[in-house]
Coordinates of C-alpha atoms and ligand atoms in Angstrom, one line a residue:
M126 CA -40.1 -44.1 3.6
R127 CA -40.0 -43.2 7.3
K128 CA -42.1 -40.6 8.9
K129 CA -41.0 -37.5 10.7
V130 CA -42.7 -35.5 12.8
C131 CA -41.1 -32.0 14.2
I132 CA -41.6 -31.8 17.9
I133 CA -41.3 -28.3 19.4
Y134 CA -40.2 -28.6 23.5
T135 CA -41.4 -25.4 24.9
G136 CA -41.2 -26.2 28.4
G137 CA -43.2 -27.6 31.3
T138 CA -43.2 -30.1 33.8
I139 CA -42.0 -32.8 31.1
G140 CA -38.9 -31.9 31.0
M141 CA -38.7 -29.9 34.8
V142 CA -36.0 -31.1 37.0
P143 CA -36.0 -30.4 41.4
S144 CA -34.5 -26.8 42.5
E145 CA -34.4 -25.1 45.5
E146 CA -37.9 -23.3 44.6
G147 CA -39.4 -26.0 42.9
Y148 CA -39.5 -28.3 39.5
I149 CA -38.2 -25.9 36.5
P150 CA -37.2 -26.7 33.5
R151 CA -33.4 -27.2 32.7
K152 CA -31.7 -26.5 29.1
D153 CA -31.2 -29.6 26.7
Y154 CA -32.4 -32.4 29.6
L155 CA -35.7 -33.2 27.9
A156 CA -33.2 -33.9 24.7
D157 CA -30.7 -35.5 26.2
Q158 CA -33.0 -38.2 28.0
M159 CA -34.9 -38.3 24.4
A160 CA -31.8 -39.3 22.9
R161 CA -31.4 -41.9 25.0
M162 CA -34.9 -44.1 24.5
P163 CA -34.7 -46.9 23.1
E164 CA -38.6 -46.4 22.0
F165 CA -37.4 -43.7 19.3
S166 CA -35.2 -46.4 17.1
A167 CA -38.6 -48.9 17.1
P168 CA -39.4 -49.4 13.3
E169 CA -43.1 -48.0 13.8
M170 CA -41.6 -44.9 15.5
P171 CA -40.9 -42.1 13.3
D172 CA -37.6 -40.0 12.8
Y173 CA -38.1 -37.0 14.8
D174 CA -36.2 -33.1 14.9
L175 CA -36.5 -31.5 18.4
V176 CA -36.4 -27.4 18.8
E177 CA -36.2 -26.3 22.0
F178 CA -37.1 -22.9 22.8
D179 CA -35.1 -21.1 24.9
P180 CA -36.2 -20.4 27.5
L181 CA -38.3 -22.9 28.4
L182 CA -41.2 -21.7 30.3
D183 CA -43.7 -23.3 32.8
S184 CA -46.3 -22.6 30.9
S185 CA -48.1 -20.1 33.4
K186 CA -45.3 -17.9 31.4
M187 CA -47.4 -18.7 28.0
S188 CA -48.2 -15.6 26.6
V189 CA -49.6 -14.1 23.2
G190 CA -45.8 -13.6 22.1
E191 CA -45.4 -17.3 22.7
W192 CA -48.1 -18.5 20.8
N193 CA -46.9 -16.7 17.8
Q194 CA -43.4 -18.7 18.3
I195 CA -45.2 -21.7 17.9
G196 CA -47.2 -20.9 15.0
A197 CA -44.4 -19.3 13.0
A198 CA -42.2 -22.6 14.1
I199 CA -45.1 -24.9 12.6
R200 CA -45.5 -22.7 9.6
D201 CA -41.7 -22.4 9.1
R202 CA -41.9 -26.2 8.7
Y203 CA -44.7 -26.9 7.4
F204 CA -44.0 -28.4 4.2
D205 CA -41.1 -30.7 6.1
Y206 CA -42.6 -33.0 8.3
D207 CA -45.3 -35.1 8.9
G208 CA -46.7 -34.3 11.5
F209 CA -46.0 -31.9 14.3
V210 CA -46.1 -32.5 18.4
V211 CA -45.8 -29.5 20.7
L212 CA -44.5 -30.1 24.5
H213 CA -46.4 -27.9 26.3
G214 CA -46.8 -27.4 30.3
T215 CA -50.1 -28.4 31.6
D216 CA -51.3 -25.6 33.3
T217 CA -52.3 -23.4 30.3
M218 CA -51.6 -26.1 27.4
A219 CA -56.2 -25.8 26.3
Y220 CA -54.9 -22.3 25.9
T221 CA -52.1 -22.9 23.8
A222 CA -54.6 -25.5 21.9
S223 CA -57.2 -23.1 21.8
A224 CA -54.8 -20.4 19.7
L225 CA -52.9 -23.1 17.4
S226 CA -56.3 -24.3 16.7
F227 CA -57.5 -20.1 15.3
M228 CA -54.2 -19.7 14.6
L229 CA -53.5 -22.1 11.9
E230 CA -56.3 -22.6 9.3
G231 CA -56.4 -25.0 6.3
L232 CA -54.2 -27.7 8.7
E233 CA -53.9 -30.9 7.0
K234 CA -51.1 -32.5 9.4
P235 CA -51.7 -33.4 13.0
V236 CA -50.8 -30.7 15.5
V237 CA -50.3 -32.6 18.5
L238 CA -50.2 -30.4 22.1
T239 CA -48.9 -33.0 25.4
G240 CA -46.7 -32.9 28.7
S241 CA -47.0 -34.8 31.5
Q242 CA -48.2 -34.3 35.3
I243 CA -44.7 -35.8 36.1
P244 CA -41.6 -35.1 35.1
F245 CA -40.0 -37.5 32.7
C246 CA -36.8 -37.5 35.8
E247 CA -38.9 -39.1 38.0
I248 CA -39.6 -42.9 38.0
R249 CA -43.6 -42.6 38.1
S250 CA -43.8 -39.8 35.2
D251 CA -46.2 -39.5 32.9
A252 CA -44.2 -38.8 30.8
R253 CA -43.1 -41.6 28.6
D254 CA -46.2 -42.9 27.1
N255 CA -47.4 -39.0 26.4
L256 CA -45.2 -38.1 24.5
I257 CA -44.8 -41.6 22.6
T258 CA -48.2 -41.8 21.6
A259 CA -48.5 -38.2 20.6
V260 CA -45.5 -38.8 18.7
M261 CA -46.9 -41.7 16.7
I262 CA -50.2 -39.8 16.1
A263 CA -48.4 -37.1 14.5
A264 CA -46.2 -39.3 12.6
Q265 CA -49.6 -41.3 11.3
G266 CA -51.1 -38.0 9.8
Q267 CA -54.4 -38.8 10.1
V268 CA -55.7 -36.3 12.6
P269 CA -55.7 -32.6 10.6
E270 CA -56.3 -30.4 13.7
V271 CA -54.9 -29.1 16.5
C272 CA -55.0 -31.6 19.5
L273 CA -54.1 -32.1 22.8
Y274 CA -52.6 -36.0 23.9
F275 CA -53.5 -37.1 27.4
S276 CA -53.2 -40.1 29.1
G277 CA -55.0 -42.5 26.9
R278 CA -56.8 -39.9 25.2
L279 CA -56.6 -37.8 22.0
L280 CA -58.8 -34.4 22.5
R281 CA -60.2 -31.4 20.2
G282 CA -57.3 -28.5 21.3
N283 CA -60.2 -25.7 22.0
R284 CA -62.8 -28.4 23.4
A285 CA -60.3 -29.3 26.5
T286 CA -59.8 -28.3 29.6
K287 CA -57.5 -29.1 32.3
L288 CA -59.6 -30.8 35.2
S289 CA -57.1 -31.5 38.0
A290 CA -54.3 -30.4 39.1
D291 CA -52.5 -33.7 40.8
E292 CA -54.3 -36.7 38.4
L293 CA -52.8 -38.3 35.4
I294 CA -55.6 -37.9 33.4
A295 CA -55.5 -34.0 33.5
F296 CA -58.1 -32.6 30.9
D297 CA -61.7 -33.5 29.9
S298 CA -63.5 -32.6 26.6
P299 CA -66.0 -32.0 28.4
N300 CA -68.7 -31.4 25.2
Y301 CA -67.1 -32.8 22.7
P302 CA -65.9 -36.4 21.9
A303 CA -62.4 -37.2 21.8
L304 CA -61.0 -38.2 18.8
A305 CA -59.0 -41.2 20.0
K306 CA -58.6 -43.3 22.7
A307 CA -55.1 -45.3 23.2
G308 CA -55.9 -48.9 24.2
V309 CA -54.2 -51.3 23.6
R310 CA -54.2 -49.8 20.4
I311 CA -54.6 -46.3 18.8
L312 CA -58.1 -46.0 18.3
L313 CA -59.3 -43.3 15.8
S314 CA -62.8 -42.0 15.9
P315 CA -63.5 -40.8 12.4
Q316 CA -66.8 -39.3 13.1
N317 CA -64.9 -36.7 15.1
I318 CA -62.0 -35.7 13.2
R319 CA -62.4 -32.2 11.0
P320 CA -62.0 -33.0 7.5
K321 CA -58.3 -32.3 5.9
G322 CA -58.6 -28.5 5.0
T323 CA -56.3 -27.5 2.0
E324 CA -53.9 -25.1 2.4
L325 CA -52.4 -23.5 5.4
R326 CA -52.5 -20.0 6.1
V327 CA -51.2 -18.6 9.6
H328 CA -53.0 -15.7 11.5
L329 CA -50.7 -14.6 14.3
F330 CA -52.2 -12.6 16.8
E331 CA -51.8 -9.1 18.3
P332 CA -51.7 -9.1 22.4
V333 CA -54.7 -7.3 22.4
Q334 CA -56.6 -7.0 25.6
I335 CA -58.8 -9.4 27.1
A336 CA -60.4 -9.6 30.8
V337 CA -61.9 -12.7 32.1
L338 CA -64.9 -12.1 34.6
K339 CA -66.2 -14.8 36.7
V340 CA -69.9 -13.6 38.3
F341 CA -70.3 -14.4 41.9
P342 CA -73.5 -14.0 44.1
G343 CA -72.9 -10.6 45.1
I344 CA -70.9 -9.1 42.8
R345 CA -70.3 -5.6 42.1
F346 CA -69.5 -5.0 38.9
Q347 CA -69.3 -1.2 39.6
L348 CA -66.1 -2.7 41.0
F349 CA -64.5 -3.5 37.8
E350 CA -66.2 -0.1 35.8
G351 CA -62.5 0.8 36.0
I352 CA -61.4 -2.0 33.2
I353 CA -63.7 -1.1 30.8
T354 CA -61.5 1.4 28.8
E355 CA -61.2 1.8 25.1
G356 CA -57.9 0.0 25.2
L357 CA -60.1 -3.7 25.8
K358 CA -61.1 -5.4 23.6
G359 CA -63.1 -8.1 24.3
I360 CA -65.0 -9.3 28.0
V361 CA -65.5 -13.6 28.8
L362 CA -68.4 -13.3 31.3
E363 CA -68.2 -16.6 32.9
A364 CA -72.1 -16.4 33.9
F365 CA -74.3 -19.4 36.0
G366 CA -76.1 -21.8 34.6
A367 CA -77.5 -21.2 31.4
G368 CA -76.0 -17.9 31.0
N369 CA -78.5 -15.8 34.0
I370 CA -76.7 -13.0 36.1
P371 CA -78.0 -11.6 39.7
G372 CA -80.4 -9.0 40.1
E373 CA -80.5 -5.9 38.0
D374 CA -79.0 -3.3 41.2
N375 CA -75.5 -3.8 40.9
G376 CA -74.1 -2.0 38.2
L377 CA -73.9 -4.6 34.9
L378 CA -75.8 -2.9 32.8
Q379 CA -73.8 0.5 32.9
L380 CA -70.9 -1.7 32.5
L381 CA -72.3 -2.9 29.6
E382 CA -73.5 0.1 28.2
K383 CA -70.1 1.5 28.4
A384 CA -68.5 -1.8 27.0
R385 CA -70.5 -1.2 24.3
E386 CA -70.0 2.5 23.5
N387 CA -66.1 1.5 23.5
G388 CA -66.2 -1.3 21.4
T389 CA -65.5 -4.2 23.8
V390 CA -67.5 -7.4 23.0
V391 CA -68.8 -8.6 25.5
V392 CA -68.8 -13.1 25.0
V393 CA -71.1 -14.8 27.7
C394 CA -69.9 -18.5 28.5
T395 CA -71.2 -20.5 30.9
Q396 CA -69.2 -21.3 34.6
C397 CA -70.9 -25.2 33.6
L398 CA -68.3 -27.7 32.8
R399 CA -70.7 -29.9 30.8
G400 CA -73.3 -27.5 28.1
S401 CA -74.0 -24.2 26.7
A402 CA -75.2 -20.8 28.0
R403 CA -78.6 -20.0 25.9
I404 CA -79.4 -16.1 27.0
G405 CA -82.8 -15.7 27.0
T406 CA -83.6 -19.3 28.5
Y407 CA -84.0 -17.9 31.7
E408 CA -85.6 -14.1 32.7
A409 CA -82.1 -13.9 34.8
S410 CA -80.1 -13.5 31.7
A411 CA -82.6 -10.8 30.0
P412 CA -80.7 -7.9 31.4
L413 CA -77.5 -9.8 29.0
Q414 CA -79.7 -9.6 26.3
R415 CA -80.8 -6.1 26.2
G416 CA -76.8 -5.2 26.7
G417 CA -75.9 -6.5 23.3
V418 CA -73.5 -9.2 24.2
V419 CA -73.0 -12.3 22.2
C420 CA -73.7 -16.0 23.9
G421 CA -70.4 -18.5 23.9
Y422 CA -73.0 -21.3 23.8
D423 CA -70.6 -24.6 24.8
M424 CA -67.4 -23.4 24.0
T425 CA -64.9 -23.3 26.2
V426 CA -63.2 -20.1 28.5
E427 CA -60.5 -21.2 26.9
A428 CA -61.8 -21.2 23.5
A429 CA -63.4 -17.9 23.9
V430 CA -60.4 -16.0 24.9
A431 CA -58.5 -17.1 21.9
K432 CA -60.8 -16.4 19.6
L433 CA -61.2 -12.8 20.8
Y434 CA -57.7 -12.8 20.4
Y435 CA -57.6 -14.4 16.7
L436 CA -60.7 -12.7 15.9
F437 CA -59.1 -8.8 17.2
S438 CA -55.9 -9.4 15.3
Q439 CA -58.1 -9.7 11.7
D440 CA -59.1 -7.1 10.1
Y441 CA -62.9 -7.1 10.9
G442 CA -64.8 -4.4 12.6
Q443 CA -67.2 -5.2 15.4
A444 CA -70.1 -6.4 13.9
Q445 CA -68.4 -9.3 11.9
I446 CA -66.7 -10.2 15.3
K447 CA -69.5 -10.8 17.4
A448 CA -71.4 -12.9 14.4
A449 CA -67.9 -14.6 14.1
M450 CA -68.3 -15.2 18.4
E451 CA -71.2 -17.2 17.6
K452 CA -70.5 -19.3 15.3
D453 CA -68.2 -22.3 14.6
L454 CA -64.5 -21.6 13.0
R455 CA -62.6 -24.8 13.9
G456 CA -64.6 -27.3 15.8
E457 CA -64.6 -25.0 19.3
L458 CA -68.5 -24.6 18.7
T459 CA -71.5 -26.7 18.5
D460 CA -74.1 -25.8 16.4
P461 CA -76.7 -24.0 18.2
E462 CA -79.5 -25.5 16.4
A463 CA -78.1 -29.0 17.1
L464 CA -78.0 -28.3 20.9
Ligands
LIG733 N1 -46.8 -25.3 35.8 C1 -46.9 -26.4 35.0 C2 -46.7 -25.6 33.4 O1 -48.0 -25.8 32.8 C3 -47.5 -27.9 35.3 C4 -47.5 -28.5 34.5 O2 -46.7 -28.7 33.3 O3 -47.7 -30.0 34.4 O4 -45.7 -25.5 32.9

């Protein structure tokens, strides 16, 4: 029987058209173009249904509400399709992929996010290949995880990050190998793919308050004290190298103390694209250790943010959330013992 894929179209460059103020998504435009693509009638292609979001969004406008909308759309159609493709803008695709990986526990089918750097309406567009290959991968059903297909590579969603604003190879997965490569043939790397789940459980997110704070030379943490309120649930601290921060006279310890009193979880990730935060390697990370932070190891900032949203949307206490942040839940973090 012919396979069936559900394509959830949320917006992004892939279906955008020029306007006086720059590219914008246009309702029905991509659906019309796809209906005219001869590729979709080829025998090796699955049948597809397109679910178009209203309004279609530039992904810079995506938030927790839209993540929930995508998760619910998959949940409601889960048993009707062999796999799912989510068409999405590239700007926040890695955040959405990370969020969906936590939201969709126990996946048995592929959920493949893709988009393009050049709109479908332009002659040199990369939309066609990204769309067709993502649909084929979703139909094959052999990658039961949330993943991101772009320019010839299938990456784990919560390991991916946007690298380039203008190259066609827009994404990379710096701390985890590709799940598949699409050259002349689509070659899967089964050893990198997560095992199939047994039953889907969907955990929608609450719009809790999360902050990302990037450390830089000369930072005065006192400036940020105002954001440390009881309402702030988590902070991702992007530290230097292996998790290092500037000297002790800049207000960091007071900030961490206030965060601790408020129950805010502080997660330390590295600013480096590759490698892992390892608090305690250098004396320059000792204040963090004393401040009771948790280590994000080799998680991307996108994954750490999404994981905080996920954990704070569950019925967990602070200690449980801190422990879970340092554990691998969906393939987002390499076991620190193995690093
Ligand atoms: N601004 C666009 C978006 O993220 C960029 C893209 O799709 O490539 O929606």
